[in-house]
PDB file of C-alpha atoms and ligand atoms in Angstrom:
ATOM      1  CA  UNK A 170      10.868 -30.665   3.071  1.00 85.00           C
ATOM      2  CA  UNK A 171       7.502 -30.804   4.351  1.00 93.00           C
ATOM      3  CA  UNK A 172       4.956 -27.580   3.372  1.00 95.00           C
ATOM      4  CA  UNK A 173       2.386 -26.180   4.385  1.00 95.00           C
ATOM      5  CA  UNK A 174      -1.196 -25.089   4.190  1.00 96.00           C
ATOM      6  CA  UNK A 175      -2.069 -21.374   5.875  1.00 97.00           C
ATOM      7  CA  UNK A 176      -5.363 -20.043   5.989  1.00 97.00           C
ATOM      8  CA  UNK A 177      -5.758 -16.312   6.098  1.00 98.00           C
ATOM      9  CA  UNK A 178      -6.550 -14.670   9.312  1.00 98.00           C
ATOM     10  CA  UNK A 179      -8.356 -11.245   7.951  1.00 98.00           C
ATOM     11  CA  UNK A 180      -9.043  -9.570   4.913  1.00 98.00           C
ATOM     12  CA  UNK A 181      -7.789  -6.342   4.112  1.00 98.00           C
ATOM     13  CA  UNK A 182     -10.397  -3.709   3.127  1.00 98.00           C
ATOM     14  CA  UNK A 183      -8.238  -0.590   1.438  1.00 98.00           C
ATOM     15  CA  UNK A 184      -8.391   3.114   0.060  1.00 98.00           C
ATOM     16  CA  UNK A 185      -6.189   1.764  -2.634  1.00 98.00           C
ATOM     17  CA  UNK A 186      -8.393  -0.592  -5.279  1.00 97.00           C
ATOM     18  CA  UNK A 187      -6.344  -1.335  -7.861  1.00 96.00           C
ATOM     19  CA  UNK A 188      -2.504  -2.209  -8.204  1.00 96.00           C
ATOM     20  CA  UNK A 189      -1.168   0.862 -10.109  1.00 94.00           C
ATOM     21  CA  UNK A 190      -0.212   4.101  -7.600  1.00 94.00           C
ATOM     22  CA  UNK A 191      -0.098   1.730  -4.116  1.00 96.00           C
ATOM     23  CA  UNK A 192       3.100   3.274  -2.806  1.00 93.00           C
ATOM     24  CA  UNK A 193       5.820   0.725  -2.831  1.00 90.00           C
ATOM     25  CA  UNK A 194       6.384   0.674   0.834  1.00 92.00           C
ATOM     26  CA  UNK A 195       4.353   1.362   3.807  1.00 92.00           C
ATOM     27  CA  UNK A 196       4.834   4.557   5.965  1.00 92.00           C
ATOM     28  CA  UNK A 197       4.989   6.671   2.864  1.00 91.00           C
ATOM     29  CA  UNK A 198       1.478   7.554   2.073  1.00 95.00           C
ATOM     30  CA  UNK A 199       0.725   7.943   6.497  1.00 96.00           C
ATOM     31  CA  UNK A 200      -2.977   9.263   5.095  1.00 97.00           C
ATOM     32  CA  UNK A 201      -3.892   5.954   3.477  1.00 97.00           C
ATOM     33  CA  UNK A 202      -6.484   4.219   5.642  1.00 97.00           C
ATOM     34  CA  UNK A 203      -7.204   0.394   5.704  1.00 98.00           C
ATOM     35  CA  UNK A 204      -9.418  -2.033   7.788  1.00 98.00           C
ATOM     36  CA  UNK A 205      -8.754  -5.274   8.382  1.00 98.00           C
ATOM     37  CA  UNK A 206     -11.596  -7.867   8.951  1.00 98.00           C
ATOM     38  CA  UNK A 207     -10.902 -10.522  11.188  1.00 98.00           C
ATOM     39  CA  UNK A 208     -12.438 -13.895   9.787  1.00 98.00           C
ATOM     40  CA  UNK A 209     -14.072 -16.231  11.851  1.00 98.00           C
ATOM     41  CA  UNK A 210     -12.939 -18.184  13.519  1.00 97.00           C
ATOM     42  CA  UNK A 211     -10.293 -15.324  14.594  1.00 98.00           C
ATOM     43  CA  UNK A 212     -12.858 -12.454  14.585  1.00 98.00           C
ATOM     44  CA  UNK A 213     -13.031 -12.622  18.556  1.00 97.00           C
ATOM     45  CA  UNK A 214     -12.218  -9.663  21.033  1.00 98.00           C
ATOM     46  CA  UNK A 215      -9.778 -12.414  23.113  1.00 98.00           C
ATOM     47  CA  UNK A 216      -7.630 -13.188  19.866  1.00 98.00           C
ATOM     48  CA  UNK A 217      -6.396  -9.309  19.893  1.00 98.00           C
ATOM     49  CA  UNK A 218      -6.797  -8.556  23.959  1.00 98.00           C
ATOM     50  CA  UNK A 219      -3.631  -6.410  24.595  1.00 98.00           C
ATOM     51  CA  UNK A 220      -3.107  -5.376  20.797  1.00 98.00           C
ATOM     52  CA  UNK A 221      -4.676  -1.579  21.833  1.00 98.00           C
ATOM     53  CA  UNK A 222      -1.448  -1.228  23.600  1.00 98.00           C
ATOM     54  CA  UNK A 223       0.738  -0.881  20.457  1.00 98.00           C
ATOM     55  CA  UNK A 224       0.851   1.748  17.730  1.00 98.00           C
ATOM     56  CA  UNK A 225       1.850   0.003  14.779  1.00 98.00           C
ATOM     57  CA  UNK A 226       1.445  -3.874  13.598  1.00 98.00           C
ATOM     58  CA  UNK A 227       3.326  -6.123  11.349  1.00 98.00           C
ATOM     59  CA  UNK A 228       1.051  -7.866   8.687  1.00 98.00           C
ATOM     60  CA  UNK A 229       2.356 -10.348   6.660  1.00 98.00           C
ATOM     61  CA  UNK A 230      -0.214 -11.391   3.785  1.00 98.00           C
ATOM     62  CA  UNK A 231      -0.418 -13.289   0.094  1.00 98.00           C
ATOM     63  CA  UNK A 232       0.398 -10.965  -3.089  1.00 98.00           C
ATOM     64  CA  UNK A 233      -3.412 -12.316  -4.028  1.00 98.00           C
ATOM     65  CA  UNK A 234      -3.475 -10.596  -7.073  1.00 98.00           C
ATOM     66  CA  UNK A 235      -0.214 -11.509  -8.682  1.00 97.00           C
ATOM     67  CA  UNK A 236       0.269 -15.001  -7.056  1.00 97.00           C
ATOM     68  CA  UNK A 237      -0.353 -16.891 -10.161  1.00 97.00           C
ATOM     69  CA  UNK A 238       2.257 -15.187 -11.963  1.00 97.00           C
ATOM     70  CA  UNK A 239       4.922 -17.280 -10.342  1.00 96.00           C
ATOM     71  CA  UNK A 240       8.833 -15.907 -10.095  1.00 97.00           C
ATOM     72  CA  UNK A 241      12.040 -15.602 -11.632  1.00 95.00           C
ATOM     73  CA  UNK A 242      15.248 -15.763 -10.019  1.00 97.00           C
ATOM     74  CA  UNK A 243      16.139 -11.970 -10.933  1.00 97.00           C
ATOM     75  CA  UNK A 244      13.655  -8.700 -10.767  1.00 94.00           C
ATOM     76  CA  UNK A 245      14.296  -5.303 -11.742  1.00 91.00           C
ATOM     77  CA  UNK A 246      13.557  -2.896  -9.457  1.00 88.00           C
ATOM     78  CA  UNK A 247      11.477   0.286  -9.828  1.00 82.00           C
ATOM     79  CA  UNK A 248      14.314   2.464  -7.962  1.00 82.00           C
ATOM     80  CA  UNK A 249      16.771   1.241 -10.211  1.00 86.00           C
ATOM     81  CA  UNK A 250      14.805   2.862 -13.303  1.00 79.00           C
ATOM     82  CA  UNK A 251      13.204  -0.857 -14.267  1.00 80.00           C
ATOM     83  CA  UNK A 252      16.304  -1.691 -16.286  1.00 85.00           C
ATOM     84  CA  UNK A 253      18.620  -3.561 -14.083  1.00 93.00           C
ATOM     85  CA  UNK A 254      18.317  -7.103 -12.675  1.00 96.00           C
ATOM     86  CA  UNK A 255      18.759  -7.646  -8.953  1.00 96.00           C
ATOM     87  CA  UNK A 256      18.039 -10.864  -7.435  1.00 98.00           C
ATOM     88  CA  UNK A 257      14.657 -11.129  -6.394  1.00 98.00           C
ATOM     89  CA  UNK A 258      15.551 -12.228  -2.217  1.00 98.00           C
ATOM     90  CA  UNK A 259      17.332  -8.963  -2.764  1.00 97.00           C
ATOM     91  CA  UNK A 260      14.519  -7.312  -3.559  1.00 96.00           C
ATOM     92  CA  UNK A 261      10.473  -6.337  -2.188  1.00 95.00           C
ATOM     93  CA  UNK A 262       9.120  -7.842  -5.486  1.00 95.00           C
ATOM     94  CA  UNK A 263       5.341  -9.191  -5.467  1.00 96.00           C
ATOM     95  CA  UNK A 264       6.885 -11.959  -7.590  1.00 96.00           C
ATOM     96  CA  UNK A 265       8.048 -14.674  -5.419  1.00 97.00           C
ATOM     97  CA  UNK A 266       8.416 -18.163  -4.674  1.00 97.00           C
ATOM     98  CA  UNK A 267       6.233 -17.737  -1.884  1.00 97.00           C
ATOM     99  CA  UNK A 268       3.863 -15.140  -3.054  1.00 98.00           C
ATOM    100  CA  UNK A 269       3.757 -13.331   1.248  1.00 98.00           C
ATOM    101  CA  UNK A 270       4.536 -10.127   1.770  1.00 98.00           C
ATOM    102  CA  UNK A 271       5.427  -8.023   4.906  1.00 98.00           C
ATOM    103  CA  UNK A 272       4.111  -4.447   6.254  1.00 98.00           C
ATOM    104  CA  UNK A 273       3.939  -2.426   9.208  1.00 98.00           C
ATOM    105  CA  UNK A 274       1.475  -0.370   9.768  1.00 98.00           C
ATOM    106  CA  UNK A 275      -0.114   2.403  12.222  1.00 98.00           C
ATOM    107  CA  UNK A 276      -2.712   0.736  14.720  1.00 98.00           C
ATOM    108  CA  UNK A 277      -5.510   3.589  15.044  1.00 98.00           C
ATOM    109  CA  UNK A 278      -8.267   1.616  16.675  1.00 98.00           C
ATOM    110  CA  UNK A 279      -9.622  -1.278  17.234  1.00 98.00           C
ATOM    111  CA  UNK A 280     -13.173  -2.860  17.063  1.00 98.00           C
ATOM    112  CA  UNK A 281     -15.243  -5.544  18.296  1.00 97.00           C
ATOM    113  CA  UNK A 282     -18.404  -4.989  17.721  1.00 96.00           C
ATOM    114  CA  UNK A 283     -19.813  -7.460  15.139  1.00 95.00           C
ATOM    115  CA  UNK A 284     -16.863  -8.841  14.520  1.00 96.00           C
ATOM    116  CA  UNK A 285     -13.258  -7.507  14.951  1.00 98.00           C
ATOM    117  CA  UNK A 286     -11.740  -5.046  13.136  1.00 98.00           C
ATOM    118  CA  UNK A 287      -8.141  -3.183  13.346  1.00 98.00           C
ATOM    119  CA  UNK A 288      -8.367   0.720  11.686  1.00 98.00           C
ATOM    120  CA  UNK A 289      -5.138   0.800  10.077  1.00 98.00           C
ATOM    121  CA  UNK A 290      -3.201   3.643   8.405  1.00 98.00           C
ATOM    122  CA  UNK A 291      -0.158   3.964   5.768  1.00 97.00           C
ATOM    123  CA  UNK A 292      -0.059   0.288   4.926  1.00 97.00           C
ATOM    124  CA  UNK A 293       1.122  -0.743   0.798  1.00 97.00           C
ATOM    125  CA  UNK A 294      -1.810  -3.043   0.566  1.00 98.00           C
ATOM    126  CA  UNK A 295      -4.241  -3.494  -2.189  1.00 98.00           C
ATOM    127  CA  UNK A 296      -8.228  -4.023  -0.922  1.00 98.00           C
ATOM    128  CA  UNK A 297      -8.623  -8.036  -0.517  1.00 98.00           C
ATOM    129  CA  UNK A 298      -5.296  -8.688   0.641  1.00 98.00           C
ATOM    130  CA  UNK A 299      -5.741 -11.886   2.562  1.00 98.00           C
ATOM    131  CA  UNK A 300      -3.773 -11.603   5.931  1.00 99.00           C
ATOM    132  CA  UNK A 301      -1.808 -14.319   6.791  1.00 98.00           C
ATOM    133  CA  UNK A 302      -0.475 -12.832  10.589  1.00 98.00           C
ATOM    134  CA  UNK A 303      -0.519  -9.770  12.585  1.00 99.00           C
ATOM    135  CA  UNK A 304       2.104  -9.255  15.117  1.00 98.00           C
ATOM    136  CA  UNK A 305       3.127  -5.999  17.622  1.00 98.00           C
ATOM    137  CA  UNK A 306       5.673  -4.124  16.160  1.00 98.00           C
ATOM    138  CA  UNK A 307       8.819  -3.561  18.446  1.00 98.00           C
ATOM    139  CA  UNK A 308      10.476  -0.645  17.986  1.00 97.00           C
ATOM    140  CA  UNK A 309      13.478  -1.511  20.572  1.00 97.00           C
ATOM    141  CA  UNK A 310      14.007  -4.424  18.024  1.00 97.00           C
ATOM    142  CA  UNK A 311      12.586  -4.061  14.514  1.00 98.00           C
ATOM    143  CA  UNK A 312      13.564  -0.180  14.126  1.00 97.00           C
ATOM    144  CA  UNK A 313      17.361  -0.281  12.568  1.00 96.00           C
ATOM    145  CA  UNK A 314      17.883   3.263  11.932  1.00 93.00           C
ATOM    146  CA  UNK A 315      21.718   2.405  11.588  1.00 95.00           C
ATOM    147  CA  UNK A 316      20.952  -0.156   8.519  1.00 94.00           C
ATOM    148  CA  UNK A 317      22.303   0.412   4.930  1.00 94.00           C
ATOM    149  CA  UNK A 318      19.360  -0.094   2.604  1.00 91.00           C
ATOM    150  CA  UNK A 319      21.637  -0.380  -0.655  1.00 92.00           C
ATOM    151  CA  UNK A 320      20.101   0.152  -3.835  1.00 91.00           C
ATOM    152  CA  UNK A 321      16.683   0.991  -2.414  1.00 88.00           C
ATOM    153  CA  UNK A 322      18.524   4.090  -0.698  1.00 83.00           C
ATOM    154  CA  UNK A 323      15.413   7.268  -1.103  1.00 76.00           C
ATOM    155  CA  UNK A 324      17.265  10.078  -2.013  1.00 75.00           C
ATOM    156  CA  UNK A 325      14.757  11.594  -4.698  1.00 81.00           C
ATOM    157  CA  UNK A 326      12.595  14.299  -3.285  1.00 89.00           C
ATOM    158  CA  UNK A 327       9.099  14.387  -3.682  1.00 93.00           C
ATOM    159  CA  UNK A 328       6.838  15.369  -6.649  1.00 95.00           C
ATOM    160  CA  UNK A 329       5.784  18.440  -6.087  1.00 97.00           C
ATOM    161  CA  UNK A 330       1.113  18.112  -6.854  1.00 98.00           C
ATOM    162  CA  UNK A 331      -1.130  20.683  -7.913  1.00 98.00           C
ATOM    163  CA  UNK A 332      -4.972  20.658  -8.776  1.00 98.00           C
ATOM    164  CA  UNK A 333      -6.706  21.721 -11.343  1.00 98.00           C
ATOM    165  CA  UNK A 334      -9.441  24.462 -10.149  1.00 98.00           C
ATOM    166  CA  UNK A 335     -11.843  21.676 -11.245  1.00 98.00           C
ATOM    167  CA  UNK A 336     -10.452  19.083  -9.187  1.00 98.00           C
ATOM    168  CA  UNK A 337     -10.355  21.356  -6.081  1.00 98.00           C
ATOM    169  CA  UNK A 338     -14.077  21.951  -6.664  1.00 98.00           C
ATOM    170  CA  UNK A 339     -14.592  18.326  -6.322  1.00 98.00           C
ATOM    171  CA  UNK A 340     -12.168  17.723  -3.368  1.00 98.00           C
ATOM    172  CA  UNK A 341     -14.284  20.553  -1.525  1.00 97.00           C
ATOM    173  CA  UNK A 342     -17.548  18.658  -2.191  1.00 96.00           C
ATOM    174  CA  UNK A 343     -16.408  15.789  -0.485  1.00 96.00           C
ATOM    175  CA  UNK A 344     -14.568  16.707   2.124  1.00 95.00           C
ATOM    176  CA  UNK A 345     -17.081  15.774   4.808  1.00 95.00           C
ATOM    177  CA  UNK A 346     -17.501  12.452   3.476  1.00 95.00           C
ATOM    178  CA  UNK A 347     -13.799  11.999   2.862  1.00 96.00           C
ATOM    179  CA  UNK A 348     -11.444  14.536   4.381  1.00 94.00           C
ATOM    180  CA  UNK A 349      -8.438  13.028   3.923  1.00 95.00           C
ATOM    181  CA  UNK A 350      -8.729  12.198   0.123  1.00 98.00           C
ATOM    182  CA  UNK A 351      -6.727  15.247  -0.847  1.00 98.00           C
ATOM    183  CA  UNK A 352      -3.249  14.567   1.221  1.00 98.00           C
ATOM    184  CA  UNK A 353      -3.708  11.307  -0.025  1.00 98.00           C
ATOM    185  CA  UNK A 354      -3.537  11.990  -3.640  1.00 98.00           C
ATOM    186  CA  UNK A 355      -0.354  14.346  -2.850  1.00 98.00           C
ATOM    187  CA  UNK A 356       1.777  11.451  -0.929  1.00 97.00           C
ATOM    188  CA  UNK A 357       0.715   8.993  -3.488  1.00 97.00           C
ATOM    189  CA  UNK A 358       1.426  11.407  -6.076  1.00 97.00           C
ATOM    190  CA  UNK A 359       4.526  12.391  -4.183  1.00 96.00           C
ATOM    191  CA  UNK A 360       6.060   9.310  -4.625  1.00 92.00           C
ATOM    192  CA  UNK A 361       5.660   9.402  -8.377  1.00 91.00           C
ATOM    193  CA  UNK A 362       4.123   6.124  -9.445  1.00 91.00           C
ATOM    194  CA  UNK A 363       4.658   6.314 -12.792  1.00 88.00           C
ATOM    195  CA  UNK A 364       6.157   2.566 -13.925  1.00 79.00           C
ATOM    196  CA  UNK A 365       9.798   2.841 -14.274  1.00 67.00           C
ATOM    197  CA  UNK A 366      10.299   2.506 -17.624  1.00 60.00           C
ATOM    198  CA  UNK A 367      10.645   5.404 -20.677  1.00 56.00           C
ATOM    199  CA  UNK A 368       6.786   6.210 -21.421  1.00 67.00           C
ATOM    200  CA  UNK A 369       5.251   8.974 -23.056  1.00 79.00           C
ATOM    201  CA  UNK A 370       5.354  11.867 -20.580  1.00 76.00           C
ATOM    202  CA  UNK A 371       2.483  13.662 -21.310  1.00 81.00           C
ATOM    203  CA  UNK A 372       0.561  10.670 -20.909  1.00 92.00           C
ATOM    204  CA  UNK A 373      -2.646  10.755 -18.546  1.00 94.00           C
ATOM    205  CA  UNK A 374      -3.329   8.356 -15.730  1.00 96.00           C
ATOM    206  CA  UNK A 375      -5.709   6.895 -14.011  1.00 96.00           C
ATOM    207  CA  UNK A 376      -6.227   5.718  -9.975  1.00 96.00           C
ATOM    208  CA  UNK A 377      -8.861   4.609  -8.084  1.00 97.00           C
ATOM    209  CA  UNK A 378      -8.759   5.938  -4.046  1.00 98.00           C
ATOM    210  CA  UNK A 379     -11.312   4.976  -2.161  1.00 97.00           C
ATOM    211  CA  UNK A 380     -14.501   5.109  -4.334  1.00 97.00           C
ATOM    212  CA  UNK A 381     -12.889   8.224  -6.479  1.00 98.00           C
ATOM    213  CA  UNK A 382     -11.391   8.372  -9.775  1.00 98.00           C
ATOM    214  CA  UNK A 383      -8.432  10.604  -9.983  1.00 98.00           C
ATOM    215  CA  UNK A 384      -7.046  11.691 -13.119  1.00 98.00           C
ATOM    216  CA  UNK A 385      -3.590  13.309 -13.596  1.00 97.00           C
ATOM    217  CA  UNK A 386      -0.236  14.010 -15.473  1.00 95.00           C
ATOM    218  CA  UNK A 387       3.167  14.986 -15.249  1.00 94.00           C
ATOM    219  CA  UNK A 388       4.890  18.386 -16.503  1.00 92.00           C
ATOM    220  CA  UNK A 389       8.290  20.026 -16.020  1.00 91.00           C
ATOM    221  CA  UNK A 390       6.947  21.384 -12.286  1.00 94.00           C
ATOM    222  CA  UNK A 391       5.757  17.905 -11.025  1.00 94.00           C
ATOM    223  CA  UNK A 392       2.267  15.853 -11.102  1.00 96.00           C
ATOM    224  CA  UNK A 393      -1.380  18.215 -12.014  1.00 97.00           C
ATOM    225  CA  UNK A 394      -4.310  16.868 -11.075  1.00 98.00           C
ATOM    226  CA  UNK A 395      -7.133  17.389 -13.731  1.00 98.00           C
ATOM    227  CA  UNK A 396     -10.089  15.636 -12.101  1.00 98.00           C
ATOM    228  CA  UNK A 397     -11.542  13.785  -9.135  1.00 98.00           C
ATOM    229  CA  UNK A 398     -14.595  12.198  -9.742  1.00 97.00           C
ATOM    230  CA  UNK A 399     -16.707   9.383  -8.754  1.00 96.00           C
ATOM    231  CA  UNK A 400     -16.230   5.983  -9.966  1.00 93.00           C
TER     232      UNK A 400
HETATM  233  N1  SAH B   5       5.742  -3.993   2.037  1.00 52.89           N
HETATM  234  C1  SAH B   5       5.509  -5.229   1.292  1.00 52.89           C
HETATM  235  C2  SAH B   5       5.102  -4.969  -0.167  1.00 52.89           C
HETATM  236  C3  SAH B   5       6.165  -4.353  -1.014  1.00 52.89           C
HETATM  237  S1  SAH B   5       5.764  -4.398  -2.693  1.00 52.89           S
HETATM  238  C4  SAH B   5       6.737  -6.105   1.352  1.00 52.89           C
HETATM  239  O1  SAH B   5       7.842  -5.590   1.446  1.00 52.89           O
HETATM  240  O2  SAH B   5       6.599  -7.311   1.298  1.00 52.89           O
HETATM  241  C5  SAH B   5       4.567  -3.118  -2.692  1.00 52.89           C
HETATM  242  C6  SAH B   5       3.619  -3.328  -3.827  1.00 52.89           C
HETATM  243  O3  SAH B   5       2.830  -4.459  -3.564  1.00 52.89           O
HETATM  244  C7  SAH B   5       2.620  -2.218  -3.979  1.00 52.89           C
HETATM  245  O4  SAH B   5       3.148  -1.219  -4.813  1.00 52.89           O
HETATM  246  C8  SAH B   5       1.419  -2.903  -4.574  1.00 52.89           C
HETATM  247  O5  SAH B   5       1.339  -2.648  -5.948  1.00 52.89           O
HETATM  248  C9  SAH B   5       1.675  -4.380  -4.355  1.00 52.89           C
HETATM  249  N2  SAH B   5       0.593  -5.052  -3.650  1.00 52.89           N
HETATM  250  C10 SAH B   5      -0.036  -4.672  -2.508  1.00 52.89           C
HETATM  251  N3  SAH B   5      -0.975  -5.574  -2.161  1.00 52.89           N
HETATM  252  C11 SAH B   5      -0.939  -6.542  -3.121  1.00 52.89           C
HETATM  253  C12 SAH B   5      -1.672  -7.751  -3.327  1.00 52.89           C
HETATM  254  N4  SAH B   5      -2.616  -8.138  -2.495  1.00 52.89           N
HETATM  255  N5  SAH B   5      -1.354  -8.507  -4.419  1.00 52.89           N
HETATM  256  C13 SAH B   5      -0.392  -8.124  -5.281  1.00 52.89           C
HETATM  257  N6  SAH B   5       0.327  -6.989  -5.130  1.00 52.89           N
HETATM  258  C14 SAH B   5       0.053  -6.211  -4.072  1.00 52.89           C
END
């Protein structure tokens, strides 16, 4: 079979700047915002005329950051606790034959002014995602609200987030420069994005949003946040 070469089409600059904590789908952190850079020589106004006229894009883009780690045939899935094997086509593992993944994602704006740029929100992807395509979502055809998702089924509810008085003091000192920071920590949180397997549970983690660190751990009531500062 032949193959082929692809050259990315954009660059993804994201509020999420490390692996750990991305939500494992998109849609379920809405508050997490992302730009995507058009690269030359697809950074002109005429290459997305008529995009404006949609509310949500499908990107498909290279799993940059774990590409080199190859694939195996089985994965085991987060939502399955991290201790069963599913095959990996039957799963939305970064660990694949062809390293491309595949996300929709809210179209708030676009730009053209020295250069182009789409103003994305709730997409999964890490910042420096290399974009490979960008195509209108149809909902007539690519919503399936009647599909079975198997396995992946969400039935847990969300993690319940609170803040320490310390960590609200921070939130409230940069609020004008980023008001959105503290919904995102509670859907990211929300999701619980602690790895799947058995780890210490009053262990304390670490995530980088935007140019913040965020520190935090679980208890019995859900995830506390103990500080937000800068990184
Ligand atoms: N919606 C996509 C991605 C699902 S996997 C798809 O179905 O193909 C989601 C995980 O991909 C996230 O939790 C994040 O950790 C990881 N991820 C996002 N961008 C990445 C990148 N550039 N390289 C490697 N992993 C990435």
């Amino acid at each position: 079979m032949s193959s082929w070469t692809l050259q990315p089409v954009g660059r993804i600059e994201s509020c999420f700047k490390e692996k750990f904590a991305i939500p494992r789908q998109p849609g379920l952190c809405p508050s997490a915002e992302a730009t995507l850079h058009l690269l030359p020589p697809y950074d002109q106004a005429d290459a997305v005329r008529g995009l404006e006229q949609f509310s949500h894009v499908w990107l498909s883009f290279v799993f940059h950051e774990t590409a080199s780690q190859g694939w195996r045939p089985t994965v085991r899935p987060p939502k399955l606790g991290g201790n069963q094997r599913i095959g990996v086509f039957a799963t939305r593992s970064t660990f694949r034959p062809n390293p491309i993944g595949l996300s929709v994602a809210r179209l708030r704006g676009i730009e053209t002014q020295g250069g182009v740029r789409l103003l994305l929100a709730g997409a999964d992807l890490l910042d420096g995602t290399p974009i490979l395509d960008i195509k209108p979502y149809l909902a007539y055809s690519d919503a399936l609200p009647e599909a079975s998702n198997g396995y992946a089924d969400d039935g847990s509810a969300p993690m319940p987030v609170r803040f320490s008085p310390e960590a609200e003091q921070a939130l409230a000192g940069i609020a004008l420069r980023r008001p959105g920071l503290r919904q995102l920590i509670i859907e990211v949180l929300a999701q619980d994005p602690r790895p799947g397997y058995a780890e210490d549970a009053a262990r304390e983690y670490g995530m980088t949003l935007y140019e913040y660190n965020v520190r935090w751990r679980c208890d019995a009531e859900g995830a506390w946040v103990s500080s937000v500062q800068a990184a």
